[in-house]
Short mmCIF file of C-alpha atoms in Angstrom, two decimals:
data_model
loop_
_atom_site.label_atom_id
_atom_site.label_comp_id
_atom_site.label_asym_id
_atom_site.label_seq_id
_atom_site.Cartn_x
_atom_site.Cartn_y
_atom_site.Cartn_z
CA MET A 1 -4.24 47.52 24.06
CA ALA A 2 -5.03 44.01 22.95
CA THR A 3 -2.25 41.45 23.32
CA PHE A 4 -1.65 38.29 21.40
CA SER A 5 0.58 36.19 23.61
CA SER A 6 -0.58 32.88 22.15
CA LEU A 7 0.61 33.75 18.66
CA SER A 8 4.25 32.83 19.18
CA THR A 9 3.59 29.76 21.36
CA ALA A 10 0.46 27.99 20.18
CA ILE A 11 0.10 28.85 16.52
CA SER A 12 2.67 29.31 13.79
CA LEU A 13 1.59 31.43 10.85
CA SER A 14 4.01 29.52 8.65
CA ASN A 15 1.77 26.49 9.06
CA ILE A 16 -1.33 28.28 7.85
CA PRO A 17 -2.22 26.99 4.37
CA LYS A 18 -1.99 29.48 1.55
CA MET A 19 -5.25 30.73 0.11
CA VAL A 20 -5.94 29.37 -3.35
CA PRO A 21 -8.30 30.70 -6.04
CA PRO A 22 -11.78 29.13 -5.96
CA ARG A 23 -12.84 26.46 -8.45
CA ARG A 24 -15.04 27.54 -11.32
CA ASP A 25 -17.95 25.44 -10.08
CA ALA A 26 -17.69 27.11 -6.68
CA ILE A 27 -17.86 30.53 -8.33
CA LEU A 28 -20.97 29.65 -10.29
CA ASN A 29 -22.81 28.34 -7.24
CA VAL A 30 -22.24 31.37 -5.02
CA HIS A 31 -25.23 33.24 -3.61
CA PRO A 32 -24.94 36.39 -1.45
CA SER A 33 -26.64 34.63 1.43
CA SER A 34 -24.35 31.62 1.20
CA SER A 35 -22.50 30.67 4.39
CA GLN A 36 -19.33 30.52 2.30
CA PHE A 37 -19.18 34.30 2.27
CA CYS A 38 -16.94 35.98 4.85
CA PRO A 39 -17.90 39.28 6.49
CA ARG A 40 -17.43 42.39 4.37
CA PHE A 41 -15.06 45.21 5.28
CA GLU A 42 -17.62 47.14 7.29
CA LEU A 43 -18.27 44.25 9.68
CA ASN A 44 -16.31 42.64 12.51
CA MET A 45 -14.80 45.85 13.85
CA ASN A 46 -13.65 44.19 17.07
CA ARG A 47 -12.06 41.15 15.47
CA SER A 48 -8.34 41.00 14.83
CA LEU A 49 -6.80 40.36 11.44
CA PHE A 50 -5.41 37.14 12.92
CA THR A 51 -8.94 35.93 13.72
CA LEU A 52 -10.17 36.76 10.24
CA PHE A 53 -7.09 35.25 8.64
CA THR A 54 -7.22 31.93 10.48
CA SER A 55 -10.93 31.30 11.01
CA CYS A 56 -12.77 32.91 8.11
CA ARG A 57 -13.05 31.20 4.75
CA LYS A 58 -12.11 33.18 1.70
CA PRO A 59 -14.99 34.85 -0.17
CA GLN A 60 -15.75 32.83 -3.28
CA LEU A 61 -15.15 35.60 -5.77
CA ARG A 62 -13.12 35.68 -8.94
CA CYS A 63 -9.94 37.54 -8.04
CA LYS A 64 -8.55 40.22 -10.30
CA PRO A 65 -4.77 40.57 -10.03
CA ARG A 66 -3.54 43.99 -8.97
CA GLN A 67 -1.23 45.84 -11.29
CA ARG A 68 2.25 46.39 -9.94
CA SER A 69 3.52 49.93 -9.76
CA SER A 70 6.81 50.72 -11.42
CA VAL A 71 7.65 53.14 -8.60
CA GLN A 72 9.61 51.60 -5.73
CA CYS A 73 8.91 53.00 -2.27
CA LEU A 74 11.59 54.24 0.09
CA PHE A 75 11.28 55.51 3.65
CA THR A 76 13.58 57.03 6.27
CA GLY A 77 12.27 55.36 9.42
CA ILE A 78 11.26 58.73 10.89
CA VAL A 79 7.63 58.22 11.94
CA GLU A 80 5.41 61.13 10.84
CA GLU A 81 2.44 60.35 13.06
CA ILE A 82 0.66 57.64 15.01
CA GLY A 83 -2.58 56.59 13.34
CA HIS A 84 -5.25 54.24 14.66
CA VAL A 85 -6.89 51.25 13.04
CA LYS A 86 -10.55 51.99 12.42
CA GLN A 87 -11.70 48.79 10.71
CA VAL A 88 -10.31 45.44 9.64
CA GLY A 89 -12.02 42.94 7.41
CA ILE A 90 -12.27 40.89 4.25
CA ALA A 91 -12.00 42.71 0.93
CA GLU A 92 -14.09 41.97 -2.14
CA HIS A 93 -11.06 40.78 -4.08
CA GLY A 94 -10.44 38.06 -1.49
CA GLY A 95 -7.61 39.71 0.43
CA PHE A 96 -7.83 41.76 3.59
CA ASP A 97 -8.54 45.46 4.12
CA LEU A 98 -7.28 47.84 6.77
CA LYS A 99 -8.84 51.26 7.35
CA ILE A 100 -6.74 53.74 9.35
CA THR A 101 -7.48 57.20 10.73
CA ALA A 102 -4.72 59.75 10.18
CA LYS A 103 -4.10 63.39 9.28
CA THR A 104 -0.49 64.16 8.37
CA VAL A 105 0.05 61.31 5.90
CA LEU A 106 -3.16 62.27 4.07
CA GLU A 107 -1.65 65.58 2.98
CA GLY A 108 -1.16 65.34 -0.79
CA VAL A 109 -2.11 61.66 -0.84
CA ASN A 110 -3.15 59.98 -4.10
CA LEU A 111 -4.50 56.55 -4.94
CA GLY A 112 -1.60 54.14 -5.36
CA ASP A 113 0.71 56.04 -3.03
CA SER A 114 2.87 54.06 -0.62
CA ILE A 115 2.52 54.51 3.14
CA SER A 116 4.54 52.63 5.71
CA VAL A 117 2.29 51.07 8.36
CA ASN A 118 4.40 49.77 11.24
CA GLY A 119 7.26 49.44 8.78
CA THR A 120 5.27 47.62 6.10
CA CYS A 121 5.03 49.34 2.72
CA LEU A 122 1.34 49.32 1.76
CA THR A 123 -0.60 50.86 -1.11
CA VAL A 124 -3.41 53.36 -0.59
CA THR A 125 -6.57 52.00 -2.23
CA ALA A 126 -9.03 54.62 -0.94
CA PHE A 127 -9.00 57.76 1.21
CA ASP A 128 -11.39 60.35 2.63
CA HIS A 129 -10.09 63.74 3.72
CA GLN A 130 -13.33 64.69 5.49
CA LEU A 131 -13.25 61.55 7.63
CA SER A 132 -9.43 61.69 7.95
CA GLU A 133 -8.98 58.06 6.97
CA PHE A 134 -7.46 55.87 4.30
CA LYS A 135 -7.61 52.21 3.31
CA VAL A 136 -4.89 49.77 2.33
CA GLY A 137 -5.03 46.19 1.14
CA LEU A 138 -3.19 43.29 2.76
CA ALA A 139 -2.19 40.03 1.09
CA PRO A 140 -2.27 36.80 3.13
CA GLU A 141 1.52 36.53 2.77
CA THR A 142 1.89 39.97 4.36
CA LEU A 143 0.01 38.74 7.42
CA ARG A 144 2.21 35.64 7.61
CA LYS A 145 5.43 37.65 7.57
CA THR A 146 4.56 40.72 9.67
CA SER A 147 3.10 41.71 13.02
CA LEU A 148 0.14 43.39 11.30
CA VAL A 149 -1.76 40.18 11.95
CA GLU A 150 -2.11 41.29 15.59
CA LEU A 151 -3.97 44.49 14.73
CA THR A 152 -7.52 45.10 15.90
CA ALA A 153 -9.81 48.14 15.75
CA GLY A 154 -8.24 50.87 17.87
CA SER A 155 -4.64 49.62 17.56
CA PRO A 156 -2.10 52.45 17.15
CA VAL A 157 0.26 52.21 14.16
CA ASN A 158 3.36 54.08 13.01
CA LEU A 159 2.80 55.92 9.74
CA GLU A 160 5.25 57.42 7.25
CA ARG A 161 4.83 58.53 3.65
CA ALA A 162 7.36 57.47 1.02
CA VAL A 163 10.16 59.99 0.60
CA GLN A 164 10.39 62.41 -2.30
CA PRO A 165 13.59 63.56 -4.05
CA ILE A 166 13.64 66.70 -1.91
CA SER A 167 13.03 64.90 1.41
CA ARG A 168 15.61 65.02 4.17
CA MET A 169 17.12 61.65 5.08
CA GLY A 170 16.71 61.83 8.83
CA GLY A 171 17.02 58.10 9.53
CA HIS A 172 18.36 55.45 7.14
CA PHE A 173 17.24 53.70 3.98
CA VAL A 174 14.09 51.75 4.88
CA GLN A 175 12.32 49.90 2.07
CA GLY A 176 9.20 48.87 3.93
CA HIS A 177 9.97 45.24 3.06
CA VAL A 178 9.71 43.52 6.43
CA ASP A 179 12.35 40.80 6.83
CA GLY A 180 10.60 39.13 9.75
CA THR A 181 9.30 39.71 13.25
CA GLY A 182 10.80 39.82 16.69
CA GLU A 183 9.31 39.29 20.14
CA ILE A 184 9.70 41.89 22.86
CA ILE A 185 11.28 40.07 25.84
CA SER A 186 11.98 42.99 28.16
CA MET A 187 11.16 46.68 28.62
CA ASP A 188 13.23 48.39 31.31
CA PRO A 189 13.07 52.13 32.11
CA GLU A 190 16.21 54.06 32.99
CA GLU A 191 15.34 57.59 34.15
CA ASP A 192 13.38 59.04 31.19
CA SER A 193 14.69 56.49 28.66
CA LEU A 194 13.43 53.00 27.91
CA TRP A 195 15.55 49.92 27.17
CA ILE A 196 13.88 47.33 24.96
CA LYS A 197 15.23 43.87 24.15
CA VAL A 198 13.87 41.90 21.19
CA ARG A 199 14.36 38.22 20.37
CA THR A 200 14.44 37.19 16.71
CA SER A 201 15.65 34.41 14.43
CA GLU A 202 19.29 33.55 13.71
CA ALA A 203 18.62 34.30 10.05
CA LEU A 204 17.99 37.96 10.92
CA LEU A 205 20.38 38.26 13.84
CA LYS A 206 23.41 37.77 11.58
CA TYR A 207 22.62 41.11 9.93
CA ILE A 208 22.24 42.98 13.23
CA VAL A 209 25.38 44.59 14.64
CA PRO A 210 26.07 46.92 17.58
CA LYS A 211 25.76 50.59 16.58
CA GLY A 212 24.13 49.53 13.31
CA PHE A 213 20.78 50.58 11.92
CA ILE A 214 17.56 48.58 12.23
CA ALA A 215 13.93 49.46 11.53
CA VAL A 216 11.58 48.31 14.31
CA ASP A 217 7.91 48.75 13.38
CA GLY A 218 9.18 51.20 10.78
CA THR A 219 11.16 53.28 13.27
CA SER A 220 14.83 53.89 12.43
CA LEU A 221 16.81 52.89 15.52
CA THR A 222 20.40 52.24 16.54
CA VAL A 223 21.26 48.81 17.93
CA VAL A 224 23.09 49.01 21.26
CA ASP A 225 24.09 45.39 21.90
CA VAL A 226 23.61 41.99 20.29
CA PHE A 227 23.18 38.89 22.49
CA ASP A 228 23.98 35.87 20.34
CA GLU A 229 23.19 33.29 23.04
CA GLU A 230 19.74 34.79 23.59
CA LYS A 231 19.24 35.43 19.86
CA ALA A 232 18.36 38.97 20.82
CA PHE A 233 19.39 42.60 20.53
CA ASN A 234 18.45 45.76 22.39
CA PHE A 235 18.01 49.46 21.79
CA MET A 236 17.11 52.55 23.80
CA LEU A 237 14.25 54.97 23.24
CA VAL A 238 14.69 58.53 24.49
CA ALA A 239 11.73 60.41 25.94
CA TYR A 240 10.83 62.22 22.71
CA THR A 241 10.82 59.01 20.65
CA GLN A 242 8.67 57.25 23.24
CA LYS A 243 5.94 59.86 22.73
CA ASN A 244 5.96 59.62 18.94
CA VAL A 245 6.11 55.89 18.10
CA VAL A 246 4.00 52.88 19.03
CA ILE A 247 6.76 50.61 20.40
CA PRO A 248 6.43 51.79 24.06
CA LEU A 249 2.68 51.11 23.86
CA LYS A 250 3.32 47.42 23.29
CA LYS A 251 3.90 44.83 26.00
CA VAL A 252 6.38 42.05 26.61
CA GLY A 253 5.45 39.09 24.44
CA GLN A 254 4.10 41.12 21.54
CA LEU A 255 5.63 41.16 18.08
CA VAL A 256 7.41 43.93 16.22
CA ASN A 257 8.26 44.14 12.52
CA LEU A 258 11.97 44.07 11.73
CA GLU A 259 13.82 45.26 8.65
CA VAL A 260 17.59 44.93 8.77
CA ASP A 261 19.96 47.32 7.03
CA ILE A 262 19.86 46.60 3.28
CA LEU A 263 23.60 47.28 2.98
CA GLY A 264 24.36 44.32 5.22
CA LYS A 265 22.28 42.02 3.04
CA TYR A 266 24.08 43.18 -0.10
CA VAL A 267 27.48 42.56 1.48
CA GLN A 268 26.46 39.07 2.63
CA ARG A 269 25.15 38.26 -0.84
CA LEU A 270 28.36 39.39 -2.54
CA LEU A 271 30.47 37.35 -0.13
CA SER A 272 28.33 34.21 -0.45
CA ASN A 273 28.46 34.08 -4.26
CA GLY A 274 32.18 34.88 -4.46
CA ALA A 275 31.71 38.25 -6.15
CA ILE A 276 34.10 39.73 -3.59
CA LYS A 277 36.67 38.02 -1.42
CA PRO A 278 36.54 38.27 2.36
CA ILE A 279 39.30 40.21 4.09
CA GLU A 280 41.90 37.80 5.45
CA SER A 281 43.60 38.52 8.73
CA PRO A 282 47.42 38.84 8.52
#
């Protein structure tokens, strides 16, 4: 599987300028053969989203804002299947498109449905049952904040449909709103289990506690230990989990999406604004 070791050392996505709408004169002067046009979705199958995001100029098209759905997505962190990226590329609206092959998550799918892709809540914009594939759109900000920027054609991804009122809550409340990324710094087997240690920022580490929940690439996991000096935490994957999620397929140095427990963020918010008083020791 393709690695992207230079991402965390040589290039910072936070320094990538935000994409701005084109000027009116630029729109009027566009011609399909113009060099200003980026490749369409069907092209550049072997290029990563990072390459497209950093090196390709935005197509000079008038962008139509997408309507926001009133339905909020919620997941459990129990991965339903591992899909594979089929194509990545530039969308007509100026964002980025991701086409994924899958089977289970296509059952009962409708346009506008939410599917978690490596823990990122994304909206289905097209699907084909005969080809067993669906397409989602990606905003530039999503690529800045998540590990999806590392994806290339063939990359495996965790997939989970949004829960329904009758769904069993097998993991914990996962919103699909990635808080940030972490870097895998060690992967150590112990008999048929696998220990994985992930380094992240202090801003996220303060919400991570031993025996607490965390979503790693959309997988609901239990934190074993927190290492404040290393700015890291670890968790263990049992044999069954290793066969059904993408984390063991990654290598040291690669990124994973992290979403901390929403309850911890609510508590920190209430304490910081004085809504509740901290418990004082006797």
